Short mmCIF file of C-alpha atoms in Angstrom, two decimals:
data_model
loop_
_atom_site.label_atom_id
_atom_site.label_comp_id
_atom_site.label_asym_id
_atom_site.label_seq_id
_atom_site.Cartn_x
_atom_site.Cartn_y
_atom_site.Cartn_z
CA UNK A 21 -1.32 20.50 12.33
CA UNK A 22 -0.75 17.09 9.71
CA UNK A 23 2.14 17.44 8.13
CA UNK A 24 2.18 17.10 4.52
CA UNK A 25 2.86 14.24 2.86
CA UNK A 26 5.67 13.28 0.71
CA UNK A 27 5.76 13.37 -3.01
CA UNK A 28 6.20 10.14 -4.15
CA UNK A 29 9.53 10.92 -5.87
CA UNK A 30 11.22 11.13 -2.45
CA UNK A 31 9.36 8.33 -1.63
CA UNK A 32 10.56 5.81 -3.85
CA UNK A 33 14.27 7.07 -4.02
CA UNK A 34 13.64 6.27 -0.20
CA UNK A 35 13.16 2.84 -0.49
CA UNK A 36 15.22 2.54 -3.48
CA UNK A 37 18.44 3.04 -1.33
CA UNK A 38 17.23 1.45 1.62
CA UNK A 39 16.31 -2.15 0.12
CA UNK A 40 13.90 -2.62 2.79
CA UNK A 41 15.87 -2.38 5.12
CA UNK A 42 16.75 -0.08 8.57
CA UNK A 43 19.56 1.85 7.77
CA UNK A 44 21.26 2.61 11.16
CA UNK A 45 23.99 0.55 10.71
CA UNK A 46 23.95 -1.44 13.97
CA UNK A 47 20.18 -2.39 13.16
CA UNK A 48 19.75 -3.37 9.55
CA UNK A 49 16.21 -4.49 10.62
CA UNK A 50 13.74 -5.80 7.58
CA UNK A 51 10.90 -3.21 7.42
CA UNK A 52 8.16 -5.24 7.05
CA UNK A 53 7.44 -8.12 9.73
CA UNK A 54 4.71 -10.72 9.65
CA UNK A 55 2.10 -11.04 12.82
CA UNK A 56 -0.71 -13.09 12.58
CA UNK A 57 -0.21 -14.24 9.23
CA UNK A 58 -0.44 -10.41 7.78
CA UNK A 59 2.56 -8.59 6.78
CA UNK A 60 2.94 -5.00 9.03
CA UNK A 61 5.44 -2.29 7.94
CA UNK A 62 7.56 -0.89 10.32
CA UNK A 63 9.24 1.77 8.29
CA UNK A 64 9.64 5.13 9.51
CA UNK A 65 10.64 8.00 7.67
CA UNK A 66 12.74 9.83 9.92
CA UNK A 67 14.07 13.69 9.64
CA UNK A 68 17.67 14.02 10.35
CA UNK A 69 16.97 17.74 11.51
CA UNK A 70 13.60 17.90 12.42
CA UNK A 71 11.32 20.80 12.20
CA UNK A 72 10.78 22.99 14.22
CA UNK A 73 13.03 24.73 16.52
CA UNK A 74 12.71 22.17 19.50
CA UNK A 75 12.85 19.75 16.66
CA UNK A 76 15.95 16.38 17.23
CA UNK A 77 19.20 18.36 15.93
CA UNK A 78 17.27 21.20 15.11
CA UNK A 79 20.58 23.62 16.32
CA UNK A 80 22.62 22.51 13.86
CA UNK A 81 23.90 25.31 10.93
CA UNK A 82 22.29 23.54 8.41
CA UNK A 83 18.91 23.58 10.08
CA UNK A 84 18.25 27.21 8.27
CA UNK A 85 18.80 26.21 4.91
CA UNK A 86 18.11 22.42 4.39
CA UNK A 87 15.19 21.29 3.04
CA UNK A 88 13.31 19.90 5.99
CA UNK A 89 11.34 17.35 4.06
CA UNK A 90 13.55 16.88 0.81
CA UNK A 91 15.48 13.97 0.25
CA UNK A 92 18.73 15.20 2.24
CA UNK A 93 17.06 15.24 5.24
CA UNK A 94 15.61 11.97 5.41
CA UNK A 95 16.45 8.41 6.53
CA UNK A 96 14.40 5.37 6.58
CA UNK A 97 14.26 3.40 10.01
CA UNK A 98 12.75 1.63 11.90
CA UNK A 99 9.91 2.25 14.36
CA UNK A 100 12.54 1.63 17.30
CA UNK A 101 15.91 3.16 15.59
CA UNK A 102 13.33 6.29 14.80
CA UNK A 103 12.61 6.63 18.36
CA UNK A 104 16.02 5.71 19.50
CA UNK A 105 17.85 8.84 17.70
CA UNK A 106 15.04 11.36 17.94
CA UNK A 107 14.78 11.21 22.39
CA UNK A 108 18.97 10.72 22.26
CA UNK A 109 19.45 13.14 19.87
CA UNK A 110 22.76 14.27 21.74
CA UNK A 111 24.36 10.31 20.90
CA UNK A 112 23.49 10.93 16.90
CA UNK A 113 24.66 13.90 15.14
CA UNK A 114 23.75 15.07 11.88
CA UNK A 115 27.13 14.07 10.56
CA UNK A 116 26.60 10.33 11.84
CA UNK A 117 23.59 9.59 10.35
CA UNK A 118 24.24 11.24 7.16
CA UNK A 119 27.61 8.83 6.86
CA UNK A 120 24.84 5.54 7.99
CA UNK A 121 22.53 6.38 5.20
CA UNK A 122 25.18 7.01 2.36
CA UNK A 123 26.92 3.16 3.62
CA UNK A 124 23.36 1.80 3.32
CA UNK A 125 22.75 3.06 -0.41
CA UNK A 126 26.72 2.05 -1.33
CA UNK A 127 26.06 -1.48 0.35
CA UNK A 128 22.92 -1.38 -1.83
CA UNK A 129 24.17 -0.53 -4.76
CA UNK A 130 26.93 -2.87 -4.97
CA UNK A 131 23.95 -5.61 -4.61
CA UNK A 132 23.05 -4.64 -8.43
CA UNK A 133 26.35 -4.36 -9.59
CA UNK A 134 26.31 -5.87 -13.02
CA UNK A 135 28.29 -8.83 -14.16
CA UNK A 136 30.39 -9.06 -17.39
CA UNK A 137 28.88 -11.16 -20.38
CA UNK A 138 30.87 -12.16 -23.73
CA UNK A 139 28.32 -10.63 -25.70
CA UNK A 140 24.53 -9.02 -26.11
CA UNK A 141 22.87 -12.59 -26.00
CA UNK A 142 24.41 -13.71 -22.88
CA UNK A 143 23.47 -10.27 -21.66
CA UNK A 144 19.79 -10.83 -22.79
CA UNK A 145 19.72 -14.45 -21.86
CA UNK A 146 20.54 -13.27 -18.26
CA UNK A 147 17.36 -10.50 -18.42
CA UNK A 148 15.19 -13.47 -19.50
CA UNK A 149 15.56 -15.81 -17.07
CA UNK A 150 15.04 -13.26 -14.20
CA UNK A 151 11.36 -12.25 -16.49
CA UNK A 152 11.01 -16.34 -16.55
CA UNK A 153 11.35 -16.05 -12.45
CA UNK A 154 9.11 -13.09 -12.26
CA UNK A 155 6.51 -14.85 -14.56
CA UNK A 156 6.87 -17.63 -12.45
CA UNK A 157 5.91 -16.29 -9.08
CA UNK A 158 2.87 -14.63 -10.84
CA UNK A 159 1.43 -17.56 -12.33
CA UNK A 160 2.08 -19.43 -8.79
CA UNK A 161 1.24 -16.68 -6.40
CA UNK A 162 0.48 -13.43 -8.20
CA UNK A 163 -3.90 -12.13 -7.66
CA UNK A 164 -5.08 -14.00 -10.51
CA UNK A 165 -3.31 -17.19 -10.02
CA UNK A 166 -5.09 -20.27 -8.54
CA UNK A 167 -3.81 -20.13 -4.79
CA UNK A 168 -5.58 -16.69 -4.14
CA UNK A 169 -9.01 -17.36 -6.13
CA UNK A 170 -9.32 -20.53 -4.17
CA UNK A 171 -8.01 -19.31 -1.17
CA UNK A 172 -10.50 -19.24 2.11
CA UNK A 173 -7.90 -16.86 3.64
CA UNK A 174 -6.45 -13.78 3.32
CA UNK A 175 -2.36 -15.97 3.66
CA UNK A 176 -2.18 -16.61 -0.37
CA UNK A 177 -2.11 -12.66 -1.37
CA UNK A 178 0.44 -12.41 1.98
CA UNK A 179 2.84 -15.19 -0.15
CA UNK A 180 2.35 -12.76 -3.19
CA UNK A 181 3.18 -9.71 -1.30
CA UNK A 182 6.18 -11.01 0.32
CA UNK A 183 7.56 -12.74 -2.86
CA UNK A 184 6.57 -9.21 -4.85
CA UNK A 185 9.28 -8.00 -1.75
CA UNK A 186 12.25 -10.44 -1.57
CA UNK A 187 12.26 -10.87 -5.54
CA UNK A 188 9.98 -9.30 -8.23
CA UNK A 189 11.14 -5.48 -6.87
CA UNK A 190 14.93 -6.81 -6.81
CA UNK A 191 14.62 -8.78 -10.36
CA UNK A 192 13.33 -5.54 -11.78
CA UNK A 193 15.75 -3.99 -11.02
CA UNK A 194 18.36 -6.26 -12.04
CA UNK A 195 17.01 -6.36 -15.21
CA UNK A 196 16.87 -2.52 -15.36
CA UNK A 197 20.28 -2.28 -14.30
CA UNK A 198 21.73 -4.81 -16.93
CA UNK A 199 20.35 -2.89 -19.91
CA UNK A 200 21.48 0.33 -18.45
CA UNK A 201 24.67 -0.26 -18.10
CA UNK A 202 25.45 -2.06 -21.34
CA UNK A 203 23.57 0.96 -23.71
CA UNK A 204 26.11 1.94 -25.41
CA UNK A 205 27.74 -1.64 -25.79
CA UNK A 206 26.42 -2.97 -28.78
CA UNK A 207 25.40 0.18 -30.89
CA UNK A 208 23.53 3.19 -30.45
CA UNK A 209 20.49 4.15 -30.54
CA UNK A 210 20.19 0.10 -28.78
CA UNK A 211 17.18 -1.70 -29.07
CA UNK A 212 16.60 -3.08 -25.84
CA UNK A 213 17.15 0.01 -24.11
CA UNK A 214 14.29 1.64 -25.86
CA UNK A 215 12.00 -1.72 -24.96
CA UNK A 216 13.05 -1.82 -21.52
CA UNK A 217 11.80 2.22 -20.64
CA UNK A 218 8.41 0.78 -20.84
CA UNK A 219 9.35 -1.97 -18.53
CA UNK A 220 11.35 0.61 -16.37
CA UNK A 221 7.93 2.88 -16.09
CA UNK A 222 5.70 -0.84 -15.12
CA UNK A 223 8.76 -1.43 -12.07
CA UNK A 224 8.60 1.95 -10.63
CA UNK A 225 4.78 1.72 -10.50
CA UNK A 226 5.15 -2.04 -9.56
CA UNK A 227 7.30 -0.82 -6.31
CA UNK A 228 5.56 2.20 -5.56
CA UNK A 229 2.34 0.28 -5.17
CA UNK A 230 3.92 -2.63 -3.09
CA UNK A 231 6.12 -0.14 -0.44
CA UNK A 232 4.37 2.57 -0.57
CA UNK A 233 0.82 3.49 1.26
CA UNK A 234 0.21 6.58 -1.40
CA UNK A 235 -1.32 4.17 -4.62
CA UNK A 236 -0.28 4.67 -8.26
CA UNK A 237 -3.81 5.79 -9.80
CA UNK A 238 -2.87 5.07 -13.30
CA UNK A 239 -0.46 1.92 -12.58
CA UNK A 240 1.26 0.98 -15.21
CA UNK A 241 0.92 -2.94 -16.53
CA UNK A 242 3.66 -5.33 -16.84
CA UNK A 243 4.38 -4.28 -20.68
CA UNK A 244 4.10 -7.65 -22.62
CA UNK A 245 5.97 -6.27 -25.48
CA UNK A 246 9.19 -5.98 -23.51
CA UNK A 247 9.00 -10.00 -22.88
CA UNK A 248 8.18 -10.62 -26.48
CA UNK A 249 10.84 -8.45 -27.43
CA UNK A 250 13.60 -10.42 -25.37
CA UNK A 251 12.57 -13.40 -26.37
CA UNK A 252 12.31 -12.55 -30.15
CA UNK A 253 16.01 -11.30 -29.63
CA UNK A 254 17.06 -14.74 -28.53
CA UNK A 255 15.05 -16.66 -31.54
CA UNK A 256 12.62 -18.23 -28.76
CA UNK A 257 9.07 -19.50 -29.84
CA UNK A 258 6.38 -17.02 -28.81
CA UNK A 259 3.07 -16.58 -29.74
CA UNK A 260 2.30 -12.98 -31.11
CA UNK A 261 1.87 -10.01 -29.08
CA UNK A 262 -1.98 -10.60 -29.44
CA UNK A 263 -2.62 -13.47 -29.02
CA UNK A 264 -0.35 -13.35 -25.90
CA UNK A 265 -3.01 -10.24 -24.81
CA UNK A 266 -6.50 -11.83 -25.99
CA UNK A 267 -5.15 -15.35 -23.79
CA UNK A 268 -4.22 -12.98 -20.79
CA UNK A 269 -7.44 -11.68 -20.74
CA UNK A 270 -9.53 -14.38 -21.06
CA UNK A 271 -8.17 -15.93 -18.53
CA UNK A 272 -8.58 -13.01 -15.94
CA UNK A 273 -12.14 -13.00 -16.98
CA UNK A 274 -12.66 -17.05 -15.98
CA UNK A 275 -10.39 -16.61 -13.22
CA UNK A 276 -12.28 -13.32 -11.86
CA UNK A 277 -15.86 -15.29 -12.46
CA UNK A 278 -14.29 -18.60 -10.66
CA UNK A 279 -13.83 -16.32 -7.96
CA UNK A 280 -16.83 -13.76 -7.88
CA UNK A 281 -19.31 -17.06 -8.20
CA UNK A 282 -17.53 -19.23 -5.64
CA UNK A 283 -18.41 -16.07 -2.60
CA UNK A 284 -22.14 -14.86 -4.37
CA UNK A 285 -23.22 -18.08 -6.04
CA UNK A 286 -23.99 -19.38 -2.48
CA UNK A 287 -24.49 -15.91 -0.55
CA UNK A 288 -27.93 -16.74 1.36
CA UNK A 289 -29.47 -13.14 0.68
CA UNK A 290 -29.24 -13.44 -3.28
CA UNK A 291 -32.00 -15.08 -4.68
CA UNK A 292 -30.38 -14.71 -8.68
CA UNK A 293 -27.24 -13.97 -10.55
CA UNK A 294 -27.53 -13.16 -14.45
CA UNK A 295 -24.46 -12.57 -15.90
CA UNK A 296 -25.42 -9.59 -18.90
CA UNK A 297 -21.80 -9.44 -20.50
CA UNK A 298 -18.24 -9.93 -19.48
CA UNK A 299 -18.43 -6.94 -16.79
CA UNK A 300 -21.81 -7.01 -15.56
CA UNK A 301 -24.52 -8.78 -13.95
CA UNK A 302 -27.84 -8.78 -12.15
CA UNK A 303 -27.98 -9.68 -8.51
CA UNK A 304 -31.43 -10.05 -7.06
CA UNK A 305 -31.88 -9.53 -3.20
CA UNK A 306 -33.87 -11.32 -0.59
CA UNK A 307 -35.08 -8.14 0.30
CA UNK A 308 -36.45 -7.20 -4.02
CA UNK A 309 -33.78 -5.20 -4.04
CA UNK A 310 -32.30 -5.36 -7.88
CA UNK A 311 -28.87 -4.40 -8.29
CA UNK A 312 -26.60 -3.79 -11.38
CA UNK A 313 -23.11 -4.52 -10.51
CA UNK A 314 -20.62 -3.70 -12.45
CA UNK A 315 -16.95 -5.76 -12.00
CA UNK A 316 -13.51 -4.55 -12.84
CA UNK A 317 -10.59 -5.96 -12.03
CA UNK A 318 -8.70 -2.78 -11.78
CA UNK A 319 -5.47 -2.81 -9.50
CA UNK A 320 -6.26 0.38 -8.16
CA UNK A 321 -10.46 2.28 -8.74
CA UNK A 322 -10.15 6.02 -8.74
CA UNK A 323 -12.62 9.00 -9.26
CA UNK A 324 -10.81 8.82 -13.60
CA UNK A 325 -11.96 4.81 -13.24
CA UNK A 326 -15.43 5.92 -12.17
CA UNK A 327 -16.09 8.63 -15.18
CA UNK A 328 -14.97 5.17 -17.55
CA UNK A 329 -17.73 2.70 -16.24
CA UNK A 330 -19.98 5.14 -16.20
CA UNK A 331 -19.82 6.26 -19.64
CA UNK A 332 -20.21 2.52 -20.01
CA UNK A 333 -23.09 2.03 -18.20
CA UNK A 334 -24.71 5.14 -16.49
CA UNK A 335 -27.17 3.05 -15.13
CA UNK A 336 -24.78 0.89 -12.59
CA UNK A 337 -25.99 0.41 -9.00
CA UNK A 338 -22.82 -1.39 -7.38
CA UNK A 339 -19.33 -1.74 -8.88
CA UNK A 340 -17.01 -4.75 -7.41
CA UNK A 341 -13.05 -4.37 -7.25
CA UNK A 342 -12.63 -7.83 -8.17
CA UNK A 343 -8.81 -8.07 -8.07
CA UNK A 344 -7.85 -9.36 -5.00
CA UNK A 345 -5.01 -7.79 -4.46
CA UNK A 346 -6.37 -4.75 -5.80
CA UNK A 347 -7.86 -1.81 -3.88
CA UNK A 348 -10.10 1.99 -4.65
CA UNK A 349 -9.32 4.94 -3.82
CA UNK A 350 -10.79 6.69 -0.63
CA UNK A 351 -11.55 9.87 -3.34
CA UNK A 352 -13.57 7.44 -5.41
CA UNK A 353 -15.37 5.62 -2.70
CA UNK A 354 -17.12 9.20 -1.47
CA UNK A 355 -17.73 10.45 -4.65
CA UNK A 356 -20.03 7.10 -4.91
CA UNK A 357 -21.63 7.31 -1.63
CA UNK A 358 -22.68 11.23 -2.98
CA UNK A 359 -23.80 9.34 -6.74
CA UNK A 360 -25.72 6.41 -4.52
CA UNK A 361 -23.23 3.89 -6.01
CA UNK A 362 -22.12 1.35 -4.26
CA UNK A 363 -18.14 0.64 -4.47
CA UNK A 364 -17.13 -2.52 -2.97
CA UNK A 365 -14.21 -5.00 -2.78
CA UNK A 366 -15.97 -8.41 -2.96
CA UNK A 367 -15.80 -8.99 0.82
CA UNK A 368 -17.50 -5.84 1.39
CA UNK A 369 -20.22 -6.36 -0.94
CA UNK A 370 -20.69 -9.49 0.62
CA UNK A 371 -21.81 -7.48 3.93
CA UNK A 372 -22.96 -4.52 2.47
CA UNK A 373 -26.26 -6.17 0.61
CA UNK A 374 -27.96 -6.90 3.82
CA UNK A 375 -28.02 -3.40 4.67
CA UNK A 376 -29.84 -0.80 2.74
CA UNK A 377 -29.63 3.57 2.80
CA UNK A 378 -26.17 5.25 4.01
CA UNK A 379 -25.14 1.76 5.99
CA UNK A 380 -24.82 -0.13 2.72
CA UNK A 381 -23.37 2.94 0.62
CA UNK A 382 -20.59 3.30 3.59
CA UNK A 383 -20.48 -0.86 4.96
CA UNK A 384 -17.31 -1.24 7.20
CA UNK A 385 -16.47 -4.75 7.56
CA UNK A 386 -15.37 -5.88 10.72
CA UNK A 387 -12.16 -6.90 9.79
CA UNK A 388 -11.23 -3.31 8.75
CA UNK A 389 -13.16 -1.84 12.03
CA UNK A 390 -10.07 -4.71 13.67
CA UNK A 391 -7.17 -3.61 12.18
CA UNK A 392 -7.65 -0.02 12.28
CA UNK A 393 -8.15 -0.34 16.31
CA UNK A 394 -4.90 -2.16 15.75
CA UNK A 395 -3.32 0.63 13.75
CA UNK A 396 -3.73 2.64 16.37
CA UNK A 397 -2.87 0.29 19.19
CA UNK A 398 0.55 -0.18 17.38
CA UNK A 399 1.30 3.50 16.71
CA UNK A 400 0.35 4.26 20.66
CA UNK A 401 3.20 1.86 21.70
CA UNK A 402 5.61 2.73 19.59
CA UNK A 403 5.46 6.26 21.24
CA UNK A 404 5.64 4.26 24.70
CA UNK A 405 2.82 6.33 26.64
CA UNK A 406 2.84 7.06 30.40
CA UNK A 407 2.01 3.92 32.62
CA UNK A 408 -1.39 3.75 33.13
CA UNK A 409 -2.30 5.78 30.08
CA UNK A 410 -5.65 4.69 28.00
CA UNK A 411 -6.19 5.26 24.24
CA UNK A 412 -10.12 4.73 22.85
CA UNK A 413 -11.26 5.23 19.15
CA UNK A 414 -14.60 6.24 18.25
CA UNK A 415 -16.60 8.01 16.06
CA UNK A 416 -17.34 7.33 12.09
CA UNK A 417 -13.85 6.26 12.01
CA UNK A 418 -15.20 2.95 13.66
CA UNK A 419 -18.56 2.83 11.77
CA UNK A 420 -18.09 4.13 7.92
CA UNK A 421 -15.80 2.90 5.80
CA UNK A 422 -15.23 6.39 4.11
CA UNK A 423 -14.93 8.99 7.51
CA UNK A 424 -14.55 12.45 7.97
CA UNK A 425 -11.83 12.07 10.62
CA UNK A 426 -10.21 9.87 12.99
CA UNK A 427 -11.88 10.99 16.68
CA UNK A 428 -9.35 9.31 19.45
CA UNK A 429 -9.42 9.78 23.08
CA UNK A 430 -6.37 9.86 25.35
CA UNK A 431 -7.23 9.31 28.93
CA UNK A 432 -4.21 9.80 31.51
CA UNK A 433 -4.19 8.54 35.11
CA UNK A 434 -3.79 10.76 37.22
CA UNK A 435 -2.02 15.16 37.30
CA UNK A 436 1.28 13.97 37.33
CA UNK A 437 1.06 11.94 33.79
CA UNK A 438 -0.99 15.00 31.99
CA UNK A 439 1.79 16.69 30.70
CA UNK A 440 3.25 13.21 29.08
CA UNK A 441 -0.31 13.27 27.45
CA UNK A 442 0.32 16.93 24.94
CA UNK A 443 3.53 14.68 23.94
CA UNK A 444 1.71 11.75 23.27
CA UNK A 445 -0.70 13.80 21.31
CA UNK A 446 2.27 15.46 19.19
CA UNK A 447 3.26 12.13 18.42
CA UNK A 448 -0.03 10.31 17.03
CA UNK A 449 0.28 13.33 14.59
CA UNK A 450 3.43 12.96 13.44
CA UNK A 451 2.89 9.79 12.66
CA UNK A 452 3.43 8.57 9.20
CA UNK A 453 0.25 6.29 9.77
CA UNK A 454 -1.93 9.10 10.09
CA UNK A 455 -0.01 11.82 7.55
CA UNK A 456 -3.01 11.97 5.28
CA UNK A 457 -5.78 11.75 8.21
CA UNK A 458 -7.27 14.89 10.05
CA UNK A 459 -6.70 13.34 13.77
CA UNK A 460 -9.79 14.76 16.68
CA UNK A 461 -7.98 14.23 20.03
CA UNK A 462 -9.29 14.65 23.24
CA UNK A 463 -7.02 14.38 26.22
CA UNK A 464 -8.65 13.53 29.32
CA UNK A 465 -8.37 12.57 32.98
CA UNK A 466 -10.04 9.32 34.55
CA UNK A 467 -12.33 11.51 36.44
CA UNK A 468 -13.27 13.27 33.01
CA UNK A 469 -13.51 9.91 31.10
CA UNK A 470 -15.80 8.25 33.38
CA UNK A 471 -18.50 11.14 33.00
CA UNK A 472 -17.97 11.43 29.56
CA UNK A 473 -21.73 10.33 27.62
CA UNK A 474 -21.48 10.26 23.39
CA UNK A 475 -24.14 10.54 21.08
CA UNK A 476 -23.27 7.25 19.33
CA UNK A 477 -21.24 5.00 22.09
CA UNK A 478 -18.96 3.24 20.10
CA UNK A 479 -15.81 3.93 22.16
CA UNK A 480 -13.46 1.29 21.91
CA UNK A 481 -10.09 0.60 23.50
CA UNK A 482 -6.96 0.46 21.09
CA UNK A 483 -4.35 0.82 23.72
CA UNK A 484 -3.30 -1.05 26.41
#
């Protein structure tokens, strides 16, 4: 059975306390590592009683009454420590790993503890220069900025991810935490209290969408009015609030047709580009295929994104994700496939024109087809299988790029390693990879395996 996911409440006040970090004391390990130039999480949510009644600690008195999946009950560690305290359950109480996570959050806390200032605008002069470092880092590395649109690989958006880790999440919160705690300094109601909320509501989104795998639909926007604000405050020269909007956007629009010209301009299956308006354009095929594409640049497409372009333009073939860092949602990407639109990140579309019916509709490219083999070579060895033991992937999982399930097929070596096997499979579905995936396992023996015929033979090896 999957286990349901968390609501992303718990989820944030999760990482919130952790800081990124493991929080078994003797660990401390970052939670995301970099391997092959891509940066991996290794977080685990872990359950300090865990369900069920063979479940780690799962005889202690509070077992009946806790929340098994609320806050309480959970610790983030990582994939090791998670292991570690789960099969020696017996070395970590309850008690011990409740007093490791409550150190973490103090040691965390104190990280954000706010310093003294003489008055409001050497308070607000500190909140500005941390919103001059975050601006910064955007301009420099952020998916608009000059690095990723000319970028051949896929290492400038891994700079802006791992700078959006080690200081746009902490400076947000620095800045959050300064106006909180000097509200009721310098008058009440307190002006940039009120301006910062909006600011507050952009961070949360801002760090939800960076640590989390569950994506803010309707992400909230750094809120340019907050900056203005602060800098007004201070008697700083700023343009107004619209020009500062109309400038923003037009360059996102040059930046995001640098970009989407530099990959189709030259694409040797399009015979013509014609851009109609600012969104849309006409891409003729080799094949006389003509498509309308629509591009967005979006952070994050849902099914609510869909309804808006086509309202727009009911008449779209193709719609691009054109923010690089930006992503859809799997939701919106099959109710296109069932409309006969194509949704696409540019890469994909890329691909996907040379193919026509259901195979352009639902184009995997192959480095997705990679790193979900990967995914599941990772999350195989972290559960440290029986020697011998053989993990394949097959299915629509390894052909579509929207699937109906994940089909996987565990193949043990000989009677004495089968029962290690219904452990192994227990594992791959408690898995916080897989949480939201319906996971089709198989368990078989060599014998089995090797008689084994499919209708579509794209078995492939994910583990050893």
């Amino acid at each position: 059975m999957t286990r349901k996911s968390l609501p992303t409440n718990i989820t944030r006040k999760l990482w919130s306390q952790c800081g990124g970090y493991c929080q078994r004391p003797d660990c401390n390990k970052l939670l995301f590592a970099e391997s092959g130039g891509k940066n991996v999480s290794l977080a685990n949510v872990a359950h300090i009683i865990g369900h069920g009644a063979d479940g780690p600690r799962s005889e202690h008195e509070l077992a009946e009454q806790i929340d098994k999946d609320g806050f309480d009950n959970l610790i983030m560690l990582c994939l090791a420590c998670h292991k570690i305290i789960d099969e020696l359950q017996s070395q970590y109480p309850v008690e011990e790993i409740l007093t490791w996570k409550t150190q973490h959050a103090e040691k965390i806390s104190a990280l954000f503890t706010s310093p003294k200032f003489p008055d409001e605008d050497h308070l607000l002069q500190a909140v500005n220069d941390l919103l001059e470092e975050n601006r910064t880092i955007f301009e420099e590395y952020g998916p608009y900025s000059d690095l990723v649109i000319n970028s051949d690989s896929g290492d400038a958006l891994e700079t802006w991810r791992l700078r959006s880790l080690d200081t746009l999440i902490p400076n947000n919160r620095k800045i959050i935490n300064l106006i909180e705690s000097s509200k009721y300094k310098y008058g009440y109601p307190w002006e940039p209290y009120k301006q910062m909320l909006r600011y507050k509501m952009h961070a949360d989104a801002f760090q939800d969408n960076c640590l989390s795998d569950k994506k803010i639909s309707e992400y909230k926007t750094f809120p340019i009015e907050f900056d203005h604000f602060i800098k007004a405050k201070l008697g700083i020269p700023t343009p107004s609030i619209e020009a500062i909007k109309d400038e923003e956007l037009e360059f996102r629009h040059n930046q995001i047709q640098t970009f989407i010209k530099r990959f189709l301009g030259n694409h040797n299956y399009i015979s013509k580009l014609e851009e109609l308006n600012k969104s849309t354009m006409i891409v003729d095929l080799l094949d006389g295929r003509m498509l309308k594409v629509f591009v967005t640049n979006t952070y994050y497409f849902t099914e609510h994104t869909l309804d808006k372009v086509t309202e727009i333009d009911p008449g779209i073939d193709a719609i691009i994700c054109s923010c690089p860092s930006g992503q859809y949602a799997p939701s919106a990407k099959a109710l296109c496939i069932q409309k006969g639109i194509g949704l696409f990140m540019l890469g994909e579309f890329m691909g996907a024109i040379r193919l026509t019916g259901e195979k352009y509709l639902n184009y995997l490219t192959s480095g997705d087809r990679k790193t979900r083999i990967e995914r599941l070579g990772g999350a195989v060895q972290a559960l440290r299988p029986a020697a011998g033991t053989e993990v394949y992937l097959f299915g629509s999982y390894l052909r579509q790029k929207s699937h109906n399930d994940i089909d996987i097929m565990i193949v043990y070596k000989d009677a004495a390693a089968k029962a290690a096997m219904i452990a192994l499979e227990a594992g791959l579905r408690g898995c916080t990879r897989y949480e939201d995936e319906a996971l089709d396992i198989t368990i078989a023996s060599k014998d089995e395996f090797a008689k084994l015929r499919l209708d579509q033979d794209n078995l492939t090896r994910a583990f050893p």
